[in-house]
Short mmCIF file of C-alpha atoms and ligand atoms in Angstrom, two decimals:
data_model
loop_
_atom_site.label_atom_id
_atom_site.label_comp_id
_atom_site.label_asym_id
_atom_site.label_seq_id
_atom_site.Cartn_x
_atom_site.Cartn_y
_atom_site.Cartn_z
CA UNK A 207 -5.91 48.51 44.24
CA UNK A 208 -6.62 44.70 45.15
CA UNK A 209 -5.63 44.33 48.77
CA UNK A 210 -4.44 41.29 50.67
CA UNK A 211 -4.43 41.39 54.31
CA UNK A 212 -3.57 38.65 56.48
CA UNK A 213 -5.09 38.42 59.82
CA UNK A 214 -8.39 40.34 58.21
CA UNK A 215 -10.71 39.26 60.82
CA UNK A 216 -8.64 40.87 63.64
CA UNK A 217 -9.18 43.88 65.25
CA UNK A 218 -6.77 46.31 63.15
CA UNK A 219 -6.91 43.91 60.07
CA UNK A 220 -10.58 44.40 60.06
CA UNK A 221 -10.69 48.14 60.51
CA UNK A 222 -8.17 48.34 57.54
CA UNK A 223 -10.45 46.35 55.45
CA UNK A 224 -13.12 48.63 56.23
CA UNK A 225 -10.68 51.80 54.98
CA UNK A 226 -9.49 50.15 52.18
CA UNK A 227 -13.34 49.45 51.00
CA UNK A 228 -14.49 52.67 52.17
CA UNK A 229 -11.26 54.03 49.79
CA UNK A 230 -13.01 52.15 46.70
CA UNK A 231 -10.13 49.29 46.31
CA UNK A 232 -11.05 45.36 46.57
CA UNK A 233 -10.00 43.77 49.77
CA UNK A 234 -9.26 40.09 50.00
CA UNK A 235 -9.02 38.76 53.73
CA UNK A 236 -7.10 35.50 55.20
CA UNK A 237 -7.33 34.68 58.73
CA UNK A 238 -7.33 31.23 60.08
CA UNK A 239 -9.70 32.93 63.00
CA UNK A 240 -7.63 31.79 65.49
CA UNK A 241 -7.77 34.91 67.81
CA UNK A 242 -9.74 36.67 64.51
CA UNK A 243 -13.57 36.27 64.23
CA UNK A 244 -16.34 36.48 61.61
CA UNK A 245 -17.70 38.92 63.52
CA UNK A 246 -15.54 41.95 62.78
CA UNK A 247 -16.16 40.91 59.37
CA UNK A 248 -19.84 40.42 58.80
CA UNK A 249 -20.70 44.19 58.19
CA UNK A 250 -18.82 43.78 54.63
CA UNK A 251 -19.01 39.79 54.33
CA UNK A 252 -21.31 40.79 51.13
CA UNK A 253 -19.48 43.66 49.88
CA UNK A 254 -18.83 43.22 46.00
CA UNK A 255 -15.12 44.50 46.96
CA UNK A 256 -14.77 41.85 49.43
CA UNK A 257 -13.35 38.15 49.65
CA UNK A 258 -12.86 35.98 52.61
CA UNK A 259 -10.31 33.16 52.47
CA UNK A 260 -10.02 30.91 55.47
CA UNK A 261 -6.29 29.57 55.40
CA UNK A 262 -3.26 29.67 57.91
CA UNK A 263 -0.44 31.79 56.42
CA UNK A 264 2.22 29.93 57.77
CA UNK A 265 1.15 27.30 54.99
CA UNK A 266 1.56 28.07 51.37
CA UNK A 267 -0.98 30.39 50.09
CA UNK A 268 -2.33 30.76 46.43
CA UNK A 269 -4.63 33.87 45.65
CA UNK A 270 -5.88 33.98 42.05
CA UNK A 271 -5.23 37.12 39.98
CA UNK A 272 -3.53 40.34 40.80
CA UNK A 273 -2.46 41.66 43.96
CA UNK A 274 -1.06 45.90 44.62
CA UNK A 275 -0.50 44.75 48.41
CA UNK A 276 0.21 42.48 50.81
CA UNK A 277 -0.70 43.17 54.49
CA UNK A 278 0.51 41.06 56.76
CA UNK A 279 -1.25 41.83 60.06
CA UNK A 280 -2.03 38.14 61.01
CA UNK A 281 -1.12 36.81 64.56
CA UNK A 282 -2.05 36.59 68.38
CA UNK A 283 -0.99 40.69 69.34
CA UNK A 284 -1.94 40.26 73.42
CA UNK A 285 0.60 38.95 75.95
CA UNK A 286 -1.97 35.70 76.79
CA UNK A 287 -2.78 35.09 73.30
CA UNK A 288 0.67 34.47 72.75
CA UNK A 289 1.16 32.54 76.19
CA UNK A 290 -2.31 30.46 74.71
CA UNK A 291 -0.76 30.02 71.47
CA UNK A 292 3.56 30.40 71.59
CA UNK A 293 4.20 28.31 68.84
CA UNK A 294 1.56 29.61 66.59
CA UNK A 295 3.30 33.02 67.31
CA UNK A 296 6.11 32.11 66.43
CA UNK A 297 4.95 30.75 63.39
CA UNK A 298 2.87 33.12 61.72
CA UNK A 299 5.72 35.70 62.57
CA UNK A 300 8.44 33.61 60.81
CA UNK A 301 7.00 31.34 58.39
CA UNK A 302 3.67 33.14 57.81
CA UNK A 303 6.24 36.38 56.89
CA UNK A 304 7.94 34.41 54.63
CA UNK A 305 4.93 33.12 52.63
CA UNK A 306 3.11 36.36 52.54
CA UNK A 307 6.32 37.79 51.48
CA UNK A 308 7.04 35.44 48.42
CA UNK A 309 3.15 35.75 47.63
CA UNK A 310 4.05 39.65 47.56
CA UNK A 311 7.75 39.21 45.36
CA UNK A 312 4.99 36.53 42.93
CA UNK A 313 2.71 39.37 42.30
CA UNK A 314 4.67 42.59 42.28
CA UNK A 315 3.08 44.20 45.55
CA UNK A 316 4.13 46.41 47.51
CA UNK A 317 4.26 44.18 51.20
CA UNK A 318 3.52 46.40 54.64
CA UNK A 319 4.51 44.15 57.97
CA UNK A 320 2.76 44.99 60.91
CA UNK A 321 5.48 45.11 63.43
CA UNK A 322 5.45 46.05 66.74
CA UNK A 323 6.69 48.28 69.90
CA UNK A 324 7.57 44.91 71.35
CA UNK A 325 10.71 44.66 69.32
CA UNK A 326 12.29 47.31 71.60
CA UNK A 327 11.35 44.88 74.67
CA UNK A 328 11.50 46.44 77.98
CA UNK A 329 13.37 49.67 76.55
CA UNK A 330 16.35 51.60 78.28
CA UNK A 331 15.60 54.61 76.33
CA UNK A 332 12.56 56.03 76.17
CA UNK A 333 10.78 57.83 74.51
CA UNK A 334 11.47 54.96 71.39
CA UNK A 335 12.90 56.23 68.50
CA UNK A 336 12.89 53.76 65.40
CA UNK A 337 16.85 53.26 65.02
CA UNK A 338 16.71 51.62 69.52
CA UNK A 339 17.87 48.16 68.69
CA UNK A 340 15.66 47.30 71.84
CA UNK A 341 15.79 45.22 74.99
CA UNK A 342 14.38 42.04 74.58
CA UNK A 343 14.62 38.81 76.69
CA UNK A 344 14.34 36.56 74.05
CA UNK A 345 13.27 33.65 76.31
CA UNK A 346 11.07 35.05 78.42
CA UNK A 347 7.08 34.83 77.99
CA UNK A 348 6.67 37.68 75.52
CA UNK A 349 9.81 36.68 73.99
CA UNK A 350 7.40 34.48 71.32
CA UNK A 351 6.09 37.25 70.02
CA UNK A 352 8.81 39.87 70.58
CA UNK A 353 11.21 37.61 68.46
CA UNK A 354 8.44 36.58 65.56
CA UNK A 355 8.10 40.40 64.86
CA UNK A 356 11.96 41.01 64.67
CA UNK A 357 12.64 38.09 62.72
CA UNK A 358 9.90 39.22 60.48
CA UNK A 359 11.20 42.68 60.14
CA UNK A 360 15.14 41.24 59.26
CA UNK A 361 13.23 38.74 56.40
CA UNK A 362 11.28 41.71 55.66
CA UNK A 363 14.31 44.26 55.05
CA UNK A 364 16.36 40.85 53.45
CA UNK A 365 13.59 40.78 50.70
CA UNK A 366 13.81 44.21 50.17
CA UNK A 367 17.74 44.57 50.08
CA UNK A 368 18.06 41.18 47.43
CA UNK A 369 14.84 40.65 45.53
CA UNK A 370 14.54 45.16 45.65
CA UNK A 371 10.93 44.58 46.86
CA UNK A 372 9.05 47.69 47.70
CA UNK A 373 8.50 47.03 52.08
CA UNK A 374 7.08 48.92 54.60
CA UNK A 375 7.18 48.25 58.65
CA UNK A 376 4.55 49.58 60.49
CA UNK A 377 5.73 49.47 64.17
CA UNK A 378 2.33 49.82 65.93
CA UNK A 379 2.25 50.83 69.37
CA UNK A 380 -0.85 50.00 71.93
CA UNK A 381 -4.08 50.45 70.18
CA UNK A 382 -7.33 50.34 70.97
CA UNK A 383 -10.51 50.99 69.67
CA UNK A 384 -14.15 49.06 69.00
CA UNK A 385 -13.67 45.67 68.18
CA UNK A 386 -10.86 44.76 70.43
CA UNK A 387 -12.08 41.45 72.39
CA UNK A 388 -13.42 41.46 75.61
CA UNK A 389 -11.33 38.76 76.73
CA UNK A 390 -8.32 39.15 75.09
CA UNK A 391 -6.31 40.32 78.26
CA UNK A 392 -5.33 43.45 77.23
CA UNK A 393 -5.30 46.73 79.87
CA UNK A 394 -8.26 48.89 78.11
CA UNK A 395 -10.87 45.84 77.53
CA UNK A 396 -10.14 44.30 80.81
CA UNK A 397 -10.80 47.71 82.26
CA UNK A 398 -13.09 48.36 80.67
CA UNK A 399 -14.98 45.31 81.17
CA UNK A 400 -14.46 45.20 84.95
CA UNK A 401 -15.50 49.33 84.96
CA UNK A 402 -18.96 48.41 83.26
CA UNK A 403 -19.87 45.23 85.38
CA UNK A 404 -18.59 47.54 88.64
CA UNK A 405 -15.93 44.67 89.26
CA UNK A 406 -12.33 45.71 90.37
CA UNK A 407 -9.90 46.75 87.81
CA UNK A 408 -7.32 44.37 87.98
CA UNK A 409 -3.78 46.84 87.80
CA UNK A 410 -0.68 44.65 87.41
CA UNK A 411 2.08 45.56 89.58
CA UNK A 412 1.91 49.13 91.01
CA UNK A 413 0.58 50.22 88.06
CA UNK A 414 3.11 52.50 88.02
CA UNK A 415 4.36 50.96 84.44
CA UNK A 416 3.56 53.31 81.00
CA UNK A 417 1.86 52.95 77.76
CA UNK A 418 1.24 55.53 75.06
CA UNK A 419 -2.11 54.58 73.49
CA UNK A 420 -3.16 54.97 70.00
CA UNK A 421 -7.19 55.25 68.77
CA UNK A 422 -7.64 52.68 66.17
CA UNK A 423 -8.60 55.45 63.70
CA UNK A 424 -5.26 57.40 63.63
CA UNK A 425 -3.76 54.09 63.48
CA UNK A 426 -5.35 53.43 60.33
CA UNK A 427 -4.75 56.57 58.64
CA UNK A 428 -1.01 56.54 59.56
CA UNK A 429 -0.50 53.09 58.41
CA UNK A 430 -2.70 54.14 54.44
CA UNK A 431 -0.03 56.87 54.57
CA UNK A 432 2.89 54.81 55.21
CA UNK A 433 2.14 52.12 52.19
CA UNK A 434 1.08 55.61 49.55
CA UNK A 435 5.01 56.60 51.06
CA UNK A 436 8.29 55.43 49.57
CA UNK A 437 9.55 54.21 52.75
CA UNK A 438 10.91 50.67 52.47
CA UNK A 439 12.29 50.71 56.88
CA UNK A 440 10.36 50.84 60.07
CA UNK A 441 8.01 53.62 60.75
CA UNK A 442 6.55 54.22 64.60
CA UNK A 443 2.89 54.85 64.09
CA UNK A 444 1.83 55.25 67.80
CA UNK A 445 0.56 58.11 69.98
CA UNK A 446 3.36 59.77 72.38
CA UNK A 447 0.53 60.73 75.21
CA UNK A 448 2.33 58.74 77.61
CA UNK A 449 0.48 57.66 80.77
CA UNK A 450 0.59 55.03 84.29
CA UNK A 451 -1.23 51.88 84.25
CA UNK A 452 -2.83 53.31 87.37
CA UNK A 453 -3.77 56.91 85.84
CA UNK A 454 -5.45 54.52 82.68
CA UNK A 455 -7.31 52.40 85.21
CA UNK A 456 -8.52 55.57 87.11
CA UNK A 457 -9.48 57.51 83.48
CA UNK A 458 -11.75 54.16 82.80
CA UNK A 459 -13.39 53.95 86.02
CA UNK A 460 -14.49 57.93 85.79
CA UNK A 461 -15.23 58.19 81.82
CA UNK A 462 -18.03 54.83 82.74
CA UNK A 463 -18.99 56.52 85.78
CA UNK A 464 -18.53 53.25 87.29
CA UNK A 465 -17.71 52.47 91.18
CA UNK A 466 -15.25 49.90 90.48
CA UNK A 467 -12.12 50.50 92.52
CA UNK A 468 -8.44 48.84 92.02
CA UNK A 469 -7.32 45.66 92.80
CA UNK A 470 -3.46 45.06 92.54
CA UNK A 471 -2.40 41.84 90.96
CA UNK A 472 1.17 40.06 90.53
CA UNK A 473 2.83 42.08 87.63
CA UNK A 474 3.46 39.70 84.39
CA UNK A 475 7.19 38.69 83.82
CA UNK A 476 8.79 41.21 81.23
CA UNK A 477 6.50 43.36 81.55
CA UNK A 478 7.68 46.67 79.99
CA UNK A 479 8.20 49.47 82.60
CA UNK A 480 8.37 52.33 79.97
CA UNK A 481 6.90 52.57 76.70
CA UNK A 482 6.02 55.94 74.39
CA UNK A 483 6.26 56.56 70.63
CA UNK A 484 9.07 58.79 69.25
CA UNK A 485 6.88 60.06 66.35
CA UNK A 486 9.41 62.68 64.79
CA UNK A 487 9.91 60.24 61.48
CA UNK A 488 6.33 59.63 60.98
CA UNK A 489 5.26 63.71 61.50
CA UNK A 490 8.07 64.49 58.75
CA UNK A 491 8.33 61.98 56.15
CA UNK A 492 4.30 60.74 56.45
CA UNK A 493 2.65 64.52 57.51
CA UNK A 494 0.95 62.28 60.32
CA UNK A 495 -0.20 62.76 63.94
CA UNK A 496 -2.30 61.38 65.81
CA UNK A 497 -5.85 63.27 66.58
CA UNK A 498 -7.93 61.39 68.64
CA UNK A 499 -7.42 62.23 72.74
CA UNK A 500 -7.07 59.54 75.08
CA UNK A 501 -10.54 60.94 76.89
CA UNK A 502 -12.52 61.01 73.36
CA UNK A 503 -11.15 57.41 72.44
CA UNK A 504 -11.86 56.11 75.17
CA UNK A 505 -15.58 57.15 75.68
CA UNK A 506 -16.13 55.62 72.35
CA UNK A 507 -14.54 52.57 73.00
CA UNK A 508 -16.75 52.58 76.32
CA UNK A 509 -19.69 52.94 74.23
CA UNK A 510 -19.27 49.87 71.76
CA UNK A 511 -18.54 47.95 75.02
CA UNK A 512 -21.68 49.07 77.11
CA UNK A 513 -23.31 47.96 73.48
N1 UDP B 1467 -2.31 45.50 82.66
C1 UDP B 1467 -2.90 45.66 83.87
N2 UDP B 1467 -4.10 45.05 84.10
C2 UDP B 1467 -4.74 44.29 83.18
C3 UDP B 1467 -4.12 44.14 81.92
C4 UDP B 1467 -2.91 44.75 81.69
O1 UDP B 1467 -2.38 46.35 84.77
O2 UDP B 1467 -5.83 43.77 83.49
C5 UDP B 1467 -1.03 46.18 82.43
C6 UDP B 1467 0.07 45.29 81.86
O3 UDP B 1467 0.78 44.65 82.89
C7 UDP B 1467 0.91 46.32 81.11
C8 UDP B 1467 -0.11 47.34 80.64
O4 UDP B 1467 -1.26 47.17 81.45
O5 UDP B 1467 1.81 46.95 82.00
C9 UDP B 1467 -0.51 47.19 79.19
O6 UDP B 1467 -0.83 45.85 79.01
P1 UDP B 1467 -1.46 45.30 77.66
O7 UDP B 1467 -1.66 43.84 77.84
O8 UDP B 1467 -2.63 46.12 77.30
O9 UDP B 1467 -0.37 45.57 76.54
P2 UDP B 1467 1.23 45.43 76.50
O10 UDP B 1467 1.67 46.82 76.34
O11 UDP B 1467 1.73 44.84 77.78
O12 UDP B 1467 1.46 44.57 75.34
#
């Protein structure tokens, strides 16, 4: 296959472009490297399967010659990247959708959207099952990014219901893994971080909020499965361990041996109180699950950070 991913130079677009490579296909990355960064990038910059195109997909974008799919993974994915950058959000969500989409209908490809948990919002049922309409303040902070991804999910399902393009919605829940950024605000670099340089780890609220996280690895494999699959609706690819803020914070500070102890900050507004993958559709229809426990992930994750 010949691969297009948006958003390449990202943390998940880059791991993707490693498994596609690794997988023998041809890879072609665009990323405007606005949260993305050569640096995920530069261990197959010279890979003969591997182009690099700087551009902003919310303009139009050309590639020459034949395409199989279109992965559109570009945009800001942590609550302040999309408080830094709203109205990119927004854009790359919408518009950005909408051109990777037409470049998709052009070339015959099959086009995967990376959506998110976020489109349930702060959910009243939990765990998540794909067909929650969610619970989403649509003018809030997160609301940016929450209402990018469902817009980009209705154009998504529009282009498949009127042009019959073959679609699939990935709706990734919290992942983490090597490569995430340091800075970018998220719960397991920040604690990570802090853990390591024996500063405080900075728990929002009483850290009695949930999250259900996902090792970047299982991620990957459940979202190769989900384009090889016939699927053209939303898939959950996320892993149901369900745990506290607090319990996370306090798994960090052993698994680095670290001293650190918590500090309690102001929680964010919106902030989602619940959140856990309802993985039944992805078990049956895609035979996945994810592998990786939350202790092993996060030791490795640890270790690319201490390096
Ligand atoms: N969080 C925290 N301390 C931090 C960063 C995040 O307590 O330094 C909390 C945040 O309020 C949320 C959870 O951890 O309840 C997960 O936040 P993250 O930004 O990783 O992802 P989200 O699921 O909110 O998109």
């Amino acid at each position: 296959m010949r691969v297009l991913i948006t958003g390449g130079a990202g943390f998940l677009g880059s791991h993707l472009a490693d498994h596609f490579l690794g997988q023998g296909h041809k890879v072609i990355v665009i990323d405007n490297l606005l949260t993305g960064s050569l640096d995920n990038i530069a261990h197959i910059f010279k890979h003969p399967g591997f182009s690099f195109i700087k551009a902003d997909v919310t303009n139009y974008i050309h590639v020459p010659g034949r395409l199989d799919a279109v992965l559109h993974f570009a945009s800001p994915a942590s609550p302040i990247d999309y408080a830094h950058f709203p109205i990119p959000t927004l854009k790359v969500g919408a518009l950005g959708t909408h051109k990777a989409l037409g470049l998709a209908k052009d070339k015959r490809a099959v086009f995967m959207l990376a959506s998110t948990s976020e489109v349930y919002g702060d959910p009243l049922v939990n765990p998540q099952p794909e067909s929650y309409w969610g619970h989403v303040n649509p003018i809030g902070p997160r609301g940016v990014y929450d209402e990018a991804k469902r817009f980009a999910e209705a154009m998504t399902m529009a282009y498949h219901r009127f042009h019959k393009m073959p679609v699939r919605i990935v709706r990734i829940f919290n992942t983490y893994g090597p490569r995430m950024r340091r800075k970018d605000g998220r719960a397991v670099p920040n604690f990570i971080t802090q853990a390591l340089k024996g500063r405080p780890l900075t728990v929002y609220g009483k850290g009695g909020q949930t999250r259900s996280l996902c090792y970047v690895s299982d991620l990957v494999r459940g979202i190769a499965l989900l384009l090889e699959s016939k699927i053209n609706a939303p898939v959950n690819i996320g892993n149901p361990h369900e745990l506290t803020v607090k319990r996370l914070a306090q798994t960090v500070i052993r698994l680095a041996d670290s001293r650190s102890r918590i500090a309690y900050k102001p929680l964010p507004v919106d902030d989602p109180k619940v959140r856990r993958p309802d993985i039944r559709l992805a078990r049956a229809a895609l035979g996945w699950k994810p592998e990786v426990g939350l202790e092993e992930g996060l030791r490795r994750t640890i270790d690319h950070f201490r390096s």
